[in-house]
């Protein structure tokens, strides 16, 4: 058990790296997608809708293959497995997170928007000072759920050769044929890695709601 | 234009792959849904000895990546001297994942029944089994169907993981075509289009059927909502029974 | 003790606790066959808890419940027997929304008592006729008014041919007008000699229909008396305060 663990531990940095980097990409790209999708002009809304729907309609593993073998293997562009995984998972989860953001923005009561309009608050101020702080409280728990889902989906990167936990488990199994043991440890490792996400999220949630009450 | 011509050549093989993909989806549901319901019932059982193993199975099934579960079955069964086809391994693994996710959906459905209905059953002297069969499940089914459909779409996409254990499904066909012709862009794009078209069509149908409740694919990708642990009507009634 | 004088229902030192927090303390009460007892008192007094303890929806933490002199509880069998003999009507109706009125009423006779469906259907129709809703037999509860729903719920409980009926604020979720039809149904039930324990805020109903009124506060019976007497001449200051408050509302 502990020997398996020490073998698989070699993959932990890649697993965490892919997860965190993809999550940052997703968190940043998801916001403009969400704001665009709430636009009143359908010409603005439509492209955002198409991007989100298409990103989610195709299996993640197919996206990674497309990015790694097709877009990332030209003469001009050479992507590493890590880069391909981060781009692919980052984009897919940007689509997922944009939905969570949108739900958060929608959760802010209409009266708040009206009040900012009545105060003639500039758009940036409206978002930064009034809307986002309130939306954030709603958004943090689903974001945590997505982070854990992303952690699990990061295992797919092993299929294009990223040397993460799953990759090492496969390698080890091909040597020692102990699939039951190796993948049990791998599975438990993923479950354990997900725990901090859940705890951080819960703590963040508590801090945020307290701050909001304190305003 | 040239891509369209290539697609014409690939299409028959891809459609065969799609059939395997759909079979894998179907078999996983056929095995996974009953198991999911059984797990949901076990998770809400009175006895701790029944409840805990079920909760453990569901947490593991939802907490571990589906790919890891797939490898566990694929590399693990031979250790038990079982030589099953890669399709069977993939079906078992996906069925287990399905049961874990749908168990939570079913449980949420069961917990959505107001405590009062269950109390009314008790007041009428209905047995536990009849309470479930006649009152709880018929009502829960309505709550449960939209998220289940959302999960089916997700499972359909998830069968692409079977590529990793060389089940000749859609993605495997695309990849092997590509490794012959080196036309990665053409083959993978076509595969993506087939996956995407069916997923989008299913999502559109779902939205048409349940305009407000329908979870988007993202909603389905979200692990189904954790039932409110502070107020699960089932727990309240079963706890009451325990005393 | 002769069979004549033995109470149909007796509570002996019943306590109810939620997670070790006791909310009903040592309540003893006897209900004779055919008697109508109204249970009144401020909200939070423990009236619902006591009522629910009678048919073990909330098993008493201490004390005994006796039905026709036999102690209830312990075995599953005696609990089943109790639930068969005690009908319950909830404040929030708790009808099964996926079943029609008739199916709601038939459900328990068929599945608890094992009555053949054809016979159960006939009896269920009689019960629905009894509460004046024969024409709603094939309607689902969602399509009925609150008053009609509560009358269907009464029919559902009656279909078990219980010896005692428990009512937990059966009209407080209803507009006065709709509440009146439910009260009328209960009134005729009482007139037919049904034994009833009714938690209610309807003082007129308590005064007119009940044989005895029991006033509860803080988990205890404070005072009980013949209906007219307790309402007109309450002895305990706590009762006086409550009645004044209710009357001046
Ligand atoms: N399920 C429960 N869990 C914990 N406390 C409860 C529960 N039901 C009632 N209580 C508490 O028990 C007390 C009595 O409640 P209840 O029996 O409903 O009073 P009443 O029906 O007279 O208003 C109240 O303090 C209430 O908060
Ligand atoms: Mg009450």
XYZ file of C-alpha atoms and ligand atoms in Angstrom:
735
model
C 0.000 0.000 0.000
C 2.632 2.511 1.047
C 4.926 1.392 -1.775
C 2.099 1.904 -4.260
C 1.461 5.273 -2.733
C 5.060 6.350 -3.077
C 5.039 5.285 -6.740
C 1.826 7.146 -7.511
C 2.914 10.188 -5.552
C 5.175 11.042 -8.471
C 2.015 11.964 -10.385
C 0.527 14.233 -7.739
C 2.273 17.429 -8.901
C 0.961 17.009 -12.447
C -2.553 16.220 -11.271
C -2.628 19.240 -8.995
C -0.884 21.411 -11.575
C -3.333 20.569 -14.340
C -6.292 21.025 -12.018
C -5.234 24.371 -10.612
C -4.015 25.839 -13.906
C -7.182 24.751 -15.722
C -9.289 26.156 -12.924
C -7.610 29.556 -13.156
C -8.127 29.598 -16.929
C -11.762 28.580 -16.454
C -12.426 31.088 -13.675
C -11.030 33.964 -15.756
C -12.625 33.049 -19.102
C -15.933 32.085 -17.527
C -16.732 35.593 -16.345
C -16.833 37.360 -19.728
C -18.820 34.428 -21.085
C -21.370 34.866 -18.314
C -21.646 38.622 -18.773
C -22.003 38.270 -22.552
C -24.712 35.667 -22.111
C -26.743 38.093 -20.034
C -26.596 40.796 -22.689
C -29.854 42.155 -24.016
C -28.532 42.160 -27.590
C -28.920 38.749 -29.150
C -25.985 39.435 -31.455
C -23.786 39.597 -28.374
C -25.546 36.777 -26.595
C -25.622 34.266 -29.422
C -21.871 33.703 -29.885
C -21.453 33.218 -26.156
C -24.307 30.722 -26.082
C -22.851 28.791 -29.017
C -19.395 28.662 -27.440
C -20.748 27.425 -24.106
C -23.055 24.813 -25.612
C -20.473 23.445 -28.041
C -17.776 23.241 -25.384
C -20.071 21.162 -23.217
C -21.600 18.990 -25.926
C -18.334 17.290 -26.901
C -16.647 14.855 -24.479
C -13.572 16.304 -22.723
C -11.329 13.528 -24.035
C -12.272 14.458 -27.622
C -11.373 18.104 -26.930
C -8.019 17.080 -25.526
C -7.320 14.922 -28.583
C -8.326 17.744 -30.931
C -6.130 20.212 -29.119
C -3.160 17.922 -28.684
C -3.096 15.989 -31.964
C -4.682 18.518 -34.291
C -4.240 22.140 -33.222
C -1.125 21.506 -31.169
C 0.847 19.407 -33.630
C 1.347 21.809 -36.509
C 4.637 23.233 -37.711
C 3.928 26.546 -36.010
C 2.445 25.272 -32.761
C 3.804 22.473 -30.614
C 1.886 21.941 -27.406
C 3.098 19.821 -24.536
C 0.617 17.363 -23.057
C 0.375 19.617 -20.039
C -0.414 22.716 -22.111
C -2.984 20.849 -24.183
C -4.691 19.517 -21.071
C -4.821 22.926 -19.402
C -6.187 24.637 -22.510
C -8.786 21.922 -23.099
C -10.000 21.516 -19.536
C -9.747 25.270 -18.945
C -12.061 26.001 -21.875
C -14.564 23.277 -20.995
C -14.779 24.401 -17.395
C -14.984 28.057 -18.463
C -18.254 27.044 -20.079
C -19.392 25.239 -16.925
C -18.332 28.084 -14.646
C -20.021 30.687 -16.839
C -23.297 28.954 -16.026
C -22.508 29.105 -12.328
C -21.557 32.775 -12.634
C -24.736 33.482 -14.522
C -26.809 31.847 -11.817
C -24.942 34.005 -9.294
C -25.612 37.192 -11.228
C -29.251 36.240 -11.646
C -29.493 35.630 -7.913
C -28.863 39.296 -7.177
C -32.315 40.845 -6.770
C -33.569 43.155 -9.513
C -33.909 45.889 -6.911
C -30.139 45.977 -6.525
C -29.673 46.642 -10.227
C -32.380 49.278 -10.111
C -30.788 50.939 -7.129
C -27.434 51.182 -8.898
C -29.205 52.697 -11.864
C -31.044 55.154 -9.641
C -27.704 56.144 -8.130
C -26.244 56.462 -11.633
C -23.449 54.163 -10.561
C -21.037 53.443 -13.406
C -21.224 49.943 -14.846
C -17.832 48.874 -13.526
C -18.701 50.121 -10.051
C -22.059 48.416 -10.245
C -20.384 45.080 -10.826
C -17.406 45.572 -8.542
C -19.105 47.113 -5.512
C -22.675 45.887 -5.623
C -23.327 42.899 -7.821
C -20.222 40.721 -7.644
C -19.874 40.723 -3.859
C -23.424 39.438 -3.624
C -23.102 37.032 -6.536
C -19.882 35.586 -5.150
C -21.596 34.099 -2.124
C -23.917 32.179 -4.418
C -21.135 31.160 -6.761
C -18.511 29.781 -4.387
C -20.163 26.459 -3.526
C -20.841 25.466 -7.164
C -17.327 26.607 -8.037
C -15.984 24.175 -5.466
C -18.117 21.415 -6.935
C -16.694 22.191 -10.354
C -13.164 22.238 -8.958
C -13.635 18.712 -7.667
C -15.187 17.617 -10.966
C -12.204 19.190 -12.730
C -9.799 17.296 -10.488
C -11.464 14.064 -11.554
C -11.576 15.023 -15.229
C -7.846 15.835 -15.087
C -7.261 12.064 -15.097
C -8.157 12.183 -18.781
C -4.906 14.044 -19.449
C -3.094 10.752 -18.826
C -4.611 9.446 -22.056
C -2.643 11.996 -24.082
C 0.408 11.191 -21.966
C 0.443 13.698 -19.108
C 2.367 12.031 -16.274
C -0.257 12.412 -13.597
C -1.473 9.987 -10.924
C -3.491 7.885 -13.354
C -0.588 7.714 -15.797
C 1.721 6.402 -13.107
C -0.909 3.908 -11.965
C -1.165 2.514 -15.493
C 2.623 2.329 -15.826
C 2.978 0.597 -12.490
C 0.218 -1.869 -13.327
C 1.874 -2.815 -16.585
C 4.942 -3.805 -14.528
C 3.420 -5.462 -11.463
C -0.028 -6.464 -12.813
C -1.568 -5.362 -9.518
C -4.450 -3.402 -11.031
C -6.760 -3.855 -8.049
C -4.255 -2.424 -5.580
C -2.835 0.324 -7.751
C -6.133 1.778 -8.887
C -7.659 1.510 -5.435
C -4.847 3.692 -4.146
C -5.182 5.997 -7.153
C -8.914 6.376 -6.560
C -8.430 7.093 -2.868
C -5.738 9.605 -3.744
C -8.138 11.550 -5.950
C -10.810 11.446 -3.259
C -8.300 12.706 -0.696
C -7.099 15.498 -2.994
C -10.684 16.652 -3.389
C -11.194 17.110 0.347
C -9.174 20.345 0.698
C -11.158 21.893 -2.161
C -14.356 21.209 -0.293
C -12.948 22.573 2.968
C -11.483 25.707 1.373
C -14.768 26.322 -0.365
C -16.751 25.960 2.809
C -14.404 28.291 4.667
C -14.537 30.821 1.837
C -18.271 30.602 1.899
C -18.362 31.365 5.588
C -15.960 34.303 5.285
C -17.874 35.760 2.367
C -21.259 35.571 3.958
C -19.917 37.051 7.174
C -18.334 39.911 5.277
C -21.570 40.524 3.478
C -23.531 40.651 6.683
C -20.929 43.013 8.128
C -21.353 45.556 5.313
C -14.297 20.611 -49.405
C -11.597 18.021 -49.087
C -12.598 17.402 -45.483
C -16.127 16.590 -46.570
C -14.778 14.010 -49.001
C -12.692 12.416 -46.298
C -15.682 12.354 -44.001
C -17.587 10.391 -46.602
C -14.933 7.707 -46.404
C -14.891 7.645 -42.629
C -18.596 7.737 -42.062
C -19.520 4.002 -42.311
C -16.794 3.045 -39.861
C -17.776 5.904 -37.553
C -21.402 4.856 -37.589
C -20.356 1.362 -36.511
C -18.447 3.046 -33.703
C -21.501 5.091 -32.803
C -23.503 1.875 -32.496
C -20.947 0.545 -29.997
C -21.068 3.869 -28.127
C -24.852 3.673 -27.895
C -24.735 0.028 -26.842
C -22.273 0.877 -24.117
C -24.523 3.721 -22.948
C -27.555 1.424 -22.962
C -25.942 -1.480 -21.135
C -24.451 0.834 -18.507
C -27.884 2.317 -17.850
C -29.553 -1.076 -17.791
C -27.156 -2.298 -15.126
C -26.532 1.002 -13.370
C -30.039 2.385 -12.851
C -31.459 -0.535 -10.822
C -28.273 -0.614 -8.786
C -28.543 3.150 -8.279
C -32.096 2.796 -6.986
C -31.048 -0.046 -4.705
C -28.179 2.049 -3.361
C -30.495 4.996 -2.788
C -32.862 2.817 -0.794
C -29.973 1.306 1.142
C -28.544 4.763 1.858
C -31.804 5.745 3.482
C -32.357 2.468 5.294
C -32.980 2.277 9.001
C -30.107 -0.029 9.769
C -26.653 1.438 9.975
C -25.127 -1.811 8.692
C -27.079 -1.334 5.453
C -26.682 2.428 5.220
C -22.944 2.770 5.637
C -21.713 0.379 2.960
C -24.086 2.019 0.487
C -22.915 5.524 1.384
C -19.313 4.360 1.076
C -19.909 2.852 -2.379
C -21.635 6.006 -3.604
C -18.952 8.310 -2.243
C -16.234 6.232 -3.882
C -18.160 5.961 -7.146
C -18.598 9.724 -7.283
C -15.271 10.677 -5.797
C -12.939 8.611 -7.966
C -12.463 9.550 -11.637
C -14.495 7.351 -13.974
C -11.291 6.596 -15.851
C -9.671 5.223 -12.703
C -12.725 3.039 -12.054
C -12.486 1.828 -15.642
C -8.810 0.890 -15.266
C -9.565 -0.737 -11.918
C -12.020 -3.088 -13.594
C -9.974 -3.577 -16.756
C -6.676 -4.343 -15.027
C -8.233 -5.797 -11.894
C -10.515 -8.529 -13.266
C -7.638 -10.593 -14.746
C -6.157 -10.692 -11.246
C -9.307 -12.532 -10.203
C -8.735 -14.904 -13.148
C -11.627 -13.358 -15.052
C -10.975 -12.661 -18.701
C -13.750 -10.428 -19.867
C -13.920 -8.411 -23.051
C -12.948 -4.772 -22.889
C -16.566 -3.914 -23.719
C -17.751 -5.856 -20.666
C -15.137 -4.175 -18.480
C -16.154 -0.739 -19.722
C -19.833 -1.556 -19.203
C -19.223 -2.719 -15.636
C -17.144 0.325 -14.780
C -19.580 2.793 -16.325
C -22.501 0.981 -14.711
C -20.869 1.398 -11.321
C -20.267 5.097 -11.928
C -23.855 5.391 -13.171
C -25.214 3.710 -10.054
C -23.279 6.058 -7.781
C -24.465 9.216 -9.541
C -28.043 8.077 -9.974
C -28.196 6.853 -6.371
C -27.796 10.455 -5.308
C -30.433 11.569 -7.808
C -32.845 8.912 -6.552
C -32.122 9.795 -2.964
C -32.799 13.451 -3.606
C -36.085 12.395 -5.224
C -37.028 10.288 -2.234
C -36.103 13.081 0.146
C -38.205 15.550 -1.832
C -41.371 13.827 -0.617
C -42.764 15.866 2.264
C -42.423 14.198 5.668
C -46.160 14.598 6.072
C -46.878 12.064 3.333
C -44.757 9.499 5.047
C -46.359 10.246 8.367
C -49.755 9.838 6.765
C -48.614 6.409 5.556
C -47.541 5.464 9.035
C -50.741 6.776 10.524
C -52.596 4.575 8.043
C -50.510 1.592 9.100
C -48.923 1.029 5.676
C -45.852 -1.155 5.805
C -42.465 0.315 4.989
C -42.342 -1.481 1.650
C -45.808 -0.379 0.621
C -45.128 3.173 1.713
C -42.191 3.156 -0.720
C -43.916 1.394 -3.566
C -47.298 3.103 -3.440
C -46.554 6.598 -2.202
C -42.884 7.543 -2.225
C -41.559 6.170 -5.514
C -44.505 7.198 -7.724
C -44.014 10.767 -6.564
C -40.227 10.675 -6.603
C -40.151 9.521 -10.207
C -41.387 12.933 -11.386
C -38.633 14.757 -9.588
C -36.021 12.299 -10.700
C -36.573 12.025 -14.439
C -35.128 15.378 -15.623
C -31.794 14.990 -13.800
C -31.650 11.356 -14.918
C -32.015 12.427 -18.537
C -29.254 14.974 -17.948
C -27.090 12.209 -16.569
C -27.766 10.014 -19.618
C -26.325 12.711 -21.863
C -23.288 12.867 -19.640
C -22.931 9.084 -19.712
C -23.191 9.083 -23.489
C -20.219 11.442 -23.579
C -18.457 9.472 -20.863
C -18.421 6.280 -22.932
C -15.575 7.921 -24.865
C -13.361 6.952 -21.922
C -13.644 3.365 -23.157
C -11.126 4.430 -25.782
C -8.531 3.981 -23.057
C -9.219 0.247 -22.891
C -9.609 -0.102 -26.693
C -13.335 -0.667 -26.930
C -14.042 -0.024 -30.643
C -16.429 2.841 -29.979
C -16.679 6.147 -31.790
C -13.522 7.815 -30.491
C -11.435 4.655 -30.941
C -12.511 4.444 -34.588
C -11.626 8.085 -35.126
C -8.238 7.602 -33.533
C -7.365 4.460 -35.479
C -8.433 6.095 -38.754
C -6.207 9.012 -37.850
C -3.244 6.822 -37.087
C -3.565 5.296 -40.571
C -4.173 8.491 -42.529
C -2.566 11.050 -40.210
C -5.660 13.199 -40.752
C -6.138 13.967 -37.061
C -8.042 17.177 -37.678
C -10.565 15.624 -40.050
C -11.204 12.470 -38.055
C -11.378 14.050 -34.616
C -13.549 16.907 -35.844
C -15.997 14.432 -37.317
C -16.042 12.457 -34.076
C -16.617 15.676 -32.155
C -19.459 16.596 -34.491
C -21.166 13.246 -33.994
C -20.839 13.447 -30.203
C -21.864 17.102 -30.185
C -24.831 16.752 -32.526
C -26.437 14.004 -30.470
C -25.719 15.710 -27.149
C -27.086 19.029 -28.364
C -30.175 17.393 -29.818
C -30.810 15.626 -26.520
C -30.301 18.838 -24.563
C -32.685 20.678 -26.889
C -35.328 17.991 -26.426
C -34.852 18.078 -22.697
C -35.249 21.855 -22.568
C -38.371 21.657 -24.682
C -39.860 19.060 -22.356
C -38.876 20.669 -19.050
C -38.371 24.353 -19.822
C -37.706 25.463 -16.289
C -36.468 22.425 -14.475
C -34.200 21.022 -17.164
C -30.641 21.001 -16.009
C -28.311 22.183 -18.736
C -25.501 19.834 -19.580
C -23.515 21.842 -17.078
C -26.193 21.220 -14.528
C -25.889 17.547 -15.257
C -22.120 17.719 -15.106
C -22.485 19.171 -11.678
C -22.544 16.239 -9.371
C -26.234 16.158 -8.535
C -27.119 18.415 -5.716
C -26.341 17.069 -2.302
C -29.596 16.436 -0.570
C -30.071 18.819 2.269
C -28.583 16.860 5.119
C -30.186 19.050 7.722
C -33.688 18.307 6.559
C -34.000 14.961 4.845
C -37.557 13.919 5.415
C -36.583 10.285 5.126
C -33.993 10.499 7.835
C -36.401 12.238 10.114
C -38.989 9.543 9.757
C -36.547 6.671 9.963
C -34.899 8.168 12.993
C -38.286 8.428 14.518
C -38.855 4.778 13.771
C -35.541 3.875 15.350
C -36.558 5.182 18.708
C -62.886 -2.135 36.570
C -65.765 -3.094 34.322
C -65.647 -2.967 30.567
C -68.195 -0.145 30.638
C -66.108 2.248 32.659
C -62.792 1.392 31.055
C -61.606 4.309 28.917
C -61.152 3.665 25.221
C -57.885 5.550 25.196
C -55.635 6.264 28.138
C -52.345 8.133 28.403
C -50.365 7.403 31.513
C -47.467 9.698 32.366
C -46.600 10.350 28.737
C -43.495 12.416 27.973
C -42.286 13.449 24.530
C -38.699 14.470 23.868
C -36.849 15.630 20.790
C -33.184 14.721 21.072
C -33.325 14.644 24.853
C -35.194 17.932 24.980
C -38.480 17.142 26.659
C -41.459 19.156 25.421
C -44.342 17.165 26.900
C -44.041 16.340 30.569
C -45.865 13.542 32.281
C -49.305 13.906 30.754
C -52.105 11.568 31.791
C -55.449 11.654 30.063
C -58.390 9.328 29.605
C -60.853 9.417 26.757
C -64.096 7.488 27.013
C -65.736 5.794 24.082
C -67.812 8.311 22.119
C -66.248 11.256 23.880
C -64.996 14.325 22.029
C -62.000 15.987 23.669
C -60.749 19.360 22.484
C -57.111 20.115 23.163
C -56.400 23.833 23.303
C -53.473 25.989 24.298
C -50.898 28.437 23.011
C -48.665 27.533 20.135
C -45.647 25.544 21.306
C -47.552 24.088 24.226
C -46.907 20.559 22.982
C -50.403 19.782 21.700
C -49.200 18.354 18.394
C -46.441 16.424 20.093
C -48.907 14.840 22.466
C -51.320 13.975 19.663
C -48.545 12.425 17.629
C -47.400 10.436 20.624
C -50.838 8.822 20.821
C -50.312 6.931 17.571
C -46.545 6.737 17.959
C -45.673 9.019 15.070
C -43.527 10.422 17.846
C -43.018 7.530 20.252
C -43.342 8.719 23.862
C -39.999 8.953 25.619
C -41.677 7.887 28.840
C -45.098 6.702 29.882
C -47.699 4.400 28.401
C -50.464 4.587 25.831
C -53.338 2.201 26.391
C -56.007 1.399 23.870
C -58.974 -0.459 25.323
C -56.847 -1.259 28.319
C -54.014 -2.868 26.338
C -50.636 -1.210 26.355
C -49.352 -0.128 22.957
C -45.786 -0.127 21.749
C -42.891 -2.471 21.819
C -43.792 -4.867 19.080
C -44.414 -3.984 15.479
C -47.652 -5.913 15.694
C -49.142 -3.864 18.482
C -48.092 -0.707 16.665
C -49.844 -1.867 13.499
C -52.945 -2.637 15.487
C -52.823 0.813 17.074
C -52.462 2.595 13.747
C -55.367 0.609 12.383
C -57.560 1.697 15.281
C -56.460 5.314 15.449
C -57.173 7.635 12.525
C -55.245 10.843 12.074
C -56.042 14.062 10.236
C -53.184 16.480 9.674
C -53.125 20.247 9.545
C -51.564 20.097 6.080
C -53.853 17.299 4.792
C -50.928 15.180 3.555
C -52.983 13.696 0.769
C -50.995 11.742 -1.796
C -50.906 14.073 -4.800
C -50.359 11.365 -7.409
C -53.532 9.497 -6.471
C -57.185 10.466 -6.983
C -59.432 11.142 -4.006
C -60.862 7.635 -4.273
C -57.425 6.049 -4.543
C -56.273 8.020 -1.517
C -59.173 6.659 0.494
C -58.819 3.080 -0.792
C -55.066 2.825 -0.323
C -54.862 1.809 3.319
C -57.892 -0.513 3.443
C -56.465 -2.483 0.525
C -52.853 -2.478 1.586
C -53.039 -2.385 5.349
C -56.205 -4.328 6.045
C -56.155 -6.497 2.931
C -59.714 -5.638 1.944
C -60.449 -6.821 -1.617
C -60.198 -3.814 -3.962
C -63.797 -4.003 -5.182
C -65.095 -3.943 -1.650
C -62.638 -1.250 -0.629
C -63.736 0.872 -3.550
C -67.341 0.578 -2.482
C -66.515 1.501 1.087
C -64.316 4.360 -0.064
C -67.188 5.726 -2.133
C -69.375 5.562 0.950
C -66.798 7.496 2.946
C -66.502 10.121 0.232
C -70.291 10.380 0.120
C -70.222 10.723 3.874
C -68.015 13.814 3.640
C -70.043 15.090 0.698
C -67.456 14.536 -1.986
C -68.712 11.558 -3.986
C -68.556 13.701 -7.099
C -64.845 14.320 -6.547
C -63.888 10.652 -6.384
C -61.827 10.707 -9.554
C -60.234 14.095 -9.043
C -56.669 14.477 -7.844
C -56.160 16.458 -4.618
C -54.338 19.258 -6.443
C -57.585 20.138 -8.213
C -59.619 20.377 -5.000
C -60.031 23.296 -2.636
C -58.350 23.145 0.752
C -61.637 22.348 2.478
C -62.356 19.541 0.046
C -58.848 18.179 0.508
C -59.247 18.082 4.258
C -62.584 16.306 3.915
C -60.954 13.738 1.634
C -58.283 13.307 4.311
C -61.023 12.708 6.867
C -62.605 10.130 4.563
C -59.220 8.486 4.158
C -58.837 8.134 7.917
C -62.444 6.964 8.347
C -61.997 4.257 5.728
C -59.883 2.349 8.230
C -62.935 2.282 10.499
C -60.894 3.580 13.412
C -62.053 3.604 17.003
C -60.541 7.027 17.658
C -59.906 9.962 15.348
C -57.123 12.438 16.037
C -57.262 15.892 14.451
C -54.311 18.276 14.548
C -55.591 21.767 13.799
C -57.567 20.494 10.825
C -58.837 23.935 9.842
C -55.963 26.259 10.581
C -54.556 26.012 7.060
C -57.940 27.012 5.641
C -59.898 30.199 5.027
C -62.756 30.517 7.535
C -65.305 29.672 4.857
C -63.559 26.453 3.858
C -62.790 25.670 7.476
C -66.524 25.799 8.164
C -67.266 22.893 5.816
C -64.599 20.818 7.529
C -65.978 21.705 10.951
C -69.446 20.735 9.782
C -68.132 17.344 8.729
C -66.452 16.896 12.099
C -69.582 17.987 13.878
C -71.665 15.299 12.183
C -68.938 12.770 12.928
C -69.150 13.657 16.602
C -72.926 13.397 16.482
C -72.590 9.860 15.135
C -70.663 8.950 18.256
C -67.081 8.903 16.978
C -64.442 9.200 19.660
C -62.315 12.219 18.811
C -59.320 14.118 20.113
C -59.134 17.488 18.407
C -56.356 20.043 18.661
C -58.008 23.282 17.662
C -58.013 27.044 17.872
C -61.721 27.159 16.997
C -63.172 28.060 20.378
C -66.748 27.875 19.151
C -66.198 24.381 17.907
C -64.585 23.379 21.190
C -67.436 24.844 23.175
C -70.247 23.456 21.018
C -68.991 20.061 20.012
C -66.490 18.904 22.594
C -67.627 17.111 25.713
C -64.460 18.121 27.462
C -61.823 20.766 26.878
C -58.217 20.239 27.930
C -55.986 23.285 28.224
C -52.267 22.690 27.756
C -49.340 25.047 28.288
C -45.596 24.452 28.470
C -45.940 20.729 27.898
C -48.397 20.132 30.722
C -52.133 19.887 31.158
C -52.992 23.009 33.120
C -56.706 22.534 33.445
C -59.516 20.445 32.045
C -63.239 20.528 32.432
C -66.567 20.065 30.704
C -66.471 22.281 27.644
C -68.975 24.937 28.683
C -67.553 25.157 32.137
C -63.940 25.613 31.218
C -64.728 28.215 28.607
C -67.033 30.248 30.813
C -65.334 29.785 34.114
C -61.618 28.997 33.788
C -59.978 28.418 37.148
C -56.309 28.761 36.382
C -54.885 32.245 35.621
C -52.915 30.794 32.693
C -56.145 29.540 31.148
C -57.876 32.859 31.762
C -55.074 34.739 30.047
C -55.159 32.404 27.054
C -58.932 32.580 26.643
C -58.914 36.366 26.932
C -56.191 36.638 24.342
C -58.045 34.354 21.947
C -61.377 36.125 22.422
C -59.915 39.574 21.888
C -58.244 38.597 18.676
N -39.693 17.596 15.308
C -39.335 18.409 16.323
N -38.032 18.509 16.698
C -37.669 19.311 17.722
N -38.513 20.064 18.417
C -39.816 20.031 18.103
C -40.301 19.201 17.040
N -41.635 19.376 16.942
C -41.977 20.252 17.912
N -40.899 20.652 18.615
C -40.889 21.569 19.757
O -41.728 21.045 20.738
C -42.480 22.077 21.350
C -43.942 21.745 21.243
O -44.333 21.800 19.886
P -45.751 21.332 19.371
O -46.035 20.006 19.918
O -45.765 21.476 17.901
O -46.699 22.419 20.028
P -48.130 22.921 19.574
O -48.700 21.923 18.636
O -48.876 23.043 20.853
O -47.940 24.243 18.944
C -42.100 23.366 20.674
O -41.175 24.021 21.464
C -41.466 22.918 19.390
O -40.464 23.807 19.014
Mg -49.270 22.134 16.597
